[in-house]
């Protein structure tokens, strides 16, 4: 069975996505940037080595087919904070599964391939972000997702990675390359 790469996406509407970026460049330009960044990312991430799936929000039927490639399978993100939504996604597919967001301009297929290779002899993998968060999380799926997985994580700050790792006690964890995501105008200017 091929591994699964899930890309978590929100509908690119002004005021709904990239609001911290929107504070610096305006909500309409931030939504435009996200829409076009995501389109480029999805083209790059289509690779025969893995199955590409979109986890969309809002969960309305058909919403994302107007925006992103209609041939890609979709799942609903569902309710809850980011941790609850990612934990739900990682409980779904069988086999190695990685999740990324749509706001990482530097990501390439080689980064995803390295994460799946790391899951060959680790229980979990993280792709650290330069701000203390992470751009990728993945599980090998040899065992059940532990209770408390991704609970009590301080999101959108310097502790997101360390807090998330702490929800996997005893797991063998790999770290892959550090990449930048775009949350603010300063992040955008560094790209």
Short mmCIF file of C-alpha atoms in Angstrom, two decimals:
data_model
loop_
_atom_site.label_atom_id
_atom_site.label_comp_id
_atom_site.label_asym_id
_atom_site.label_seq_id
_atom_site.Cartn_x
_atom_site.Cartn_y
_atom_site.Cartn_z
CA UNK A 1 0.00 0.00 0.00
CA UNK A 2 1.30 3.44 -0.95
CA UNK A 3 1.73 5.95 1.86
CA UNK A 4 -0.73 8.84 2.08
CA UNK A 5 0.09 12.55 2.00
CA UNK A 6 -2.73 14.71 3.33
CA UNK A 7 -2.76 18.45 2.62
CA UNK A 8 -4.93 20.41 5.08
CA UNK A 9 -6.60 23.37 3.36
CA UNK A 10 -9.11 26.06 4.22
CA UNK A 11 -11.23 27.77 1.61
CA UNK A 12 -9.15 30.77 0.49
CA UNK A 13 -11.61 33.51 1.44
CA UNK A 14 -10.48 36.91 2.74
CA UNK A 15 -10.62 36.95 6.53
CA UNK A 16 -10.82 33.13 6.71
CA UNK A 17 -7.24 32.17 5.81
CA UNK A 18 -3.85 33.66 6.61
CA UNK A 19 -5.30 36.32 8.89
CA UNK A 20 -1.93 37.13 10.50
CA UNK A 21 -0.48 37.63 7.00
CA UNK A 22 -3.57 39.68 6.15
CA UNK A 23 -2.79 42.07 9.00
CA UNK A 24 0.38 43.02 7.12
CA UNK A 25 -0.72 42.93 3.46
CA UNK A 26 -4.52 43.01 3.61
CA UNK A 27 -7.01 40.15 3.79
CA UNK A 28 -7.72 40.00 0.03
CA UNK A 29 -4.02 39.79 -0.96
CA UNK A 30 -3.41 37.20 1.78
CA UNK A 31 -6.25 35.00 0.48
CA UNK A 32 -4.98 35.45 -3.09
CA UNK A 33 -1.45 34.46 -2.02
CA UNK A 34 -2.77 31.35 -0.24
CA UNK A 35 -4.91 30.26 -3.18
CA UNK A 36 -2.02 30.52 -5.65
CA UNK A 37 0.57 29.10 -3.24
CA UNK A 38 -1.68 26.10 -2.64
CA UNK A 39 -2.21 25.52 -6.36
CA UNK A 40 1.58 25.45 -6.91
CA UNK A 41 2.08 23.15 -3.91
CA UNK A 42 -0.56 20.65 -5.09
CA UNK A 43 1.02 20.47 -8.56
CA UNK A 44 4.42 19.71 -6.99
CA UNK A 45 3.07 17.15 -4.52
CA UNK A 46 1.40 14.91 -7.11
CA UNK A 47 3.86 12.02 -7.12
CA UNK A 48 3.36 8.31 -7.85
CA UNK A 49 5.21 7.39 -4.63
CA UNK A 50 2.25 8.43 -2.47
CA UNK A 51 -1.49 8.96 -2.55
CA UNK A 52 -2.41 12.68 -2.32
CA UNK A 53 -5.57 13.56 -0.36
CA UNK A 54 -7.04 16.97 0.51
CA UNK A 55 -8.48 17.59 3.99
CA UNK A 56 -10.78 20.55 3.42
CA UNK A 57 -12.57 23.13 5.53
CA UNK A 58 -15.34 24.09 5.52
CA UNK A 59 -16.74 20.61 5.16
CA UNK A 60 -19.43 21.55 2.61
CA UNK A 61 -19.81 19.09 -0.24
CA UNK A 62 -18.25 20.32 -3.47
CA UNK A 63 -16.62 23.43 -1.97
CA UNK A 64 -13.07 22.51 -2.78
CA UNK A 65 -13.70 21.13 -6.27
CA UNK A 66 -14.28 24.71 -7.44
CA UNK A 67 -10.91 25.78 -6.10
CA UNK A 68 -8.47 22.86 -6.26
CA UNK A 69 -7.96 19.99 -8.71
CA UNK A 70 -11.22 18.11 -8.89
CA UNK A 71 -9.53 14.71 -9.39
CA UNK A 72 -7.93 14.69 -5.92
CA UNK A 73 -9.81 12.78 -3.20
CA UNK A 74 -11.16 14.88 -0.33
CA UNK A 75 -11.97 14.34 3.30
CA UNK A 76 -13.57 16.77 5.73
CA UNK A 77 -11.36 18.21 8.46
CA UNK A 78 -14.27 18.20 10.89
CA UNK A 79 -14.58 20.06 14.17
CA UNK A 80 -12.10 20.93 16.88
CA UNK A 81 -8.80 22.69 17.20
CA UNK A 82 -5.91 21.93 14.88
CA UNK A 83 -4.72 19.04 17.06
CA UNK A 84 -8.13 17.36 17.14
CA UNK A 85 -8.48 17.68 13.37
CA UNK A 86 -5.00 16.30 12.67
CA UNK A 87 -5.43 13.43 15.14
CA UNK A 88 -8.73 12.49 13.45
CA UNK A 89 -7.05 12.51 10.03
CA UNK A 90 -4.15 10.38 11.24
CA UNK A 91 -6.56 7.80 12.68
CA UNK A 92 -8.14 7.35 9.22
CA UNK A 93 -5.89 5.93 6.50
CA UNK A 94 -3.97 2.69 6.82
CA UNK A 95 -0.21 2.70 6.39
CA UNK A 96 2.23 5.60 6.72
CA UNK A 97 0.49 8.97 6.63
CA UNK A 98 1.91 12.50 6.66
CA UNK A 99 0.04 15.80 6.93
CA UNK A 100 1.21 19.17 5.65
CA UNK A 101 -0.40 22.59 5.27
CA UNK A 102 -0.61 24.69 2.14
CA UNK A 103 1.61 27.56 3.29
CA UNK A 104 5.12 26.13 2.85
CA UNK A 105 6.63 27.55 -0.36
CA UNK A 106 9.93 25.65 0.00
CA UNK A 107 8.50 22.14 0.20
CA UNK A 108 9.50 19.72 -2.55
CA UNK A 109 8.75 16.04 -3.19
CA UNK A 110 12.21 15.14 -1.83
CA UNK A 111 11.12 16.47 1.60
CA UNK A 112 8.03 14.27 1.61
CA UNK A 113 10.01 11.24 0.43
CA UNK A 114 12.50 11.78 3.29
CA UNK A 115 9.62 11.89 5.81
CA UNK A 116 8.16 8.62 4.54
CA UNK A 117 11.63 7.01 4.61
CA UNK A 118 12.00 8.13 8.25
CA UNK A 119 8.75 6.33 9.08
CA UNK A 120 10.40 3.09 7.99
CA UNK A 121 12.11 2.83 11.38
CA UNK A 122 10.35 5.49 13.49
CA UNK A 123 6.84 5.72 14.90
CA UNK A 124 6.42 9.40 14.06
CA UNK A 125 8.09 12.11 12.02
CA UNK A 126 8.00 15.90 12.26
CA UNK A 127 9.24 18.55 9.87
CA UNK A 128 10.24 21.44 12.13
CA UNK A 129 9.45 25.01 11.14
CA UNK A 130 11.84 27.81 11.94
CA UNK A 131 9.30 29.43 14.32
CA UNK A 132 9.08 26.47 16.75
CA UNK A 133 6.13 24.84 15.03
CA UNK A 134 6.19 22.26 12.28
CA UNK A 135 5.30 21.96 8.62
CA UNK A 136 4.82 18.16 8.61
CA UNK A 137 3.60 15.50 11.00
CA UNK A 138 3.45 11.82 10.16
CA UNK A 139 2.74 8.48 11.77
CA UNK A 140 3.82 5.01 10.70
CA UNK A 141 0.47 3.62 11.81
CA UNK A 142 1.82 0.33 13.11
CA UNK A 143 0.01 0.95 16.38
CA UNK A 144 -3.08 2.85 17.45
CA UNK A 145 -2.90 6.62 17.81
CA UNK A 146 -2.39 7.17 21.56
CA UNK A 147 -5.04 8.77 23.76
CA UNK A 148 -4.20 12.42 24.32
CA UNK A 149 -2.41 12.68 20.97
CA UNK A 150 -2.04 16.39 20.07
CA UNK A 151 -4.01 17.53 23.13
CA UNK A 152 -2.92 20.58 25.13
CA UNK A 153 -0.60 21.84 22.40
CA UNK A 154 0.15 25.56 22.36
CA UNK A 155 -0.51 26.21 18.66
CA UNK A 156 0.88 29.13 16.62
CA UNK A 157 3.86 29.66 18.85
CA UNK A 158 7.35 28.48 19.71
CA UNK A 159 6.14 25.43 21.70
CA UNK A 160 3.94 23.69 19.11
CA UNK A 161 6.63 21.16 18.11
CA UNK A 162 7.81 20.32 21.62
CA UNK A 163 4.24 20.12 22.94
CA UNK A 164 3.23 17.81 20.07
CA UNK A 165 6.23 15.51 20.59
CA UNK A 166 5.30 15.31 24.29
CA UNK A 167 1.94 13.75 23.32
CA UNK A 168 3.82 10.72 21.96
CA UNK A 169 5.56 9.31 25.07
CA UNK A 170 7.86 6.41 24.28
CA UNK A 171 7.54 6.84 20.52
CA UNK A 172 10.59 6.76 18.26
CA UNK A 173 10.50 10.19 16.62
CA UNK A 174 12.41 11.42 13.58
CA UNK A 175 12.95 15.03 12.56
CA UNK A 176 13.43 15.94 8.91
CA UNK A 177 14.51 19.24 7.32
CA UNK A 178 13.50 22.55 8.86
CA UNK A 179 11.41 24.67 6.46
CA UNK A 180 9.62 28.00 6.69
CA UNK A 181 5.88 28.45 6.61
CA UNK A 182 4.27 31.81 5.89
CA UNK A 183 2.24 33.24 8.75
CA UNK A 184 3.19 36.93 8.69
CA UNK A 185 4.45 39.59 6.29
CA UNK A 186 7.98 39.04 7.67
CA UNK A 187 7.74 35.34 6.73
CA UNK A 188 6.57 36.29 3.25
CA UNK A 189 9.45 38.74 2.79
CA UNK A 190 11.96 35.97 3.70
CA UNK A 191 10.73 33.65 0.92
#
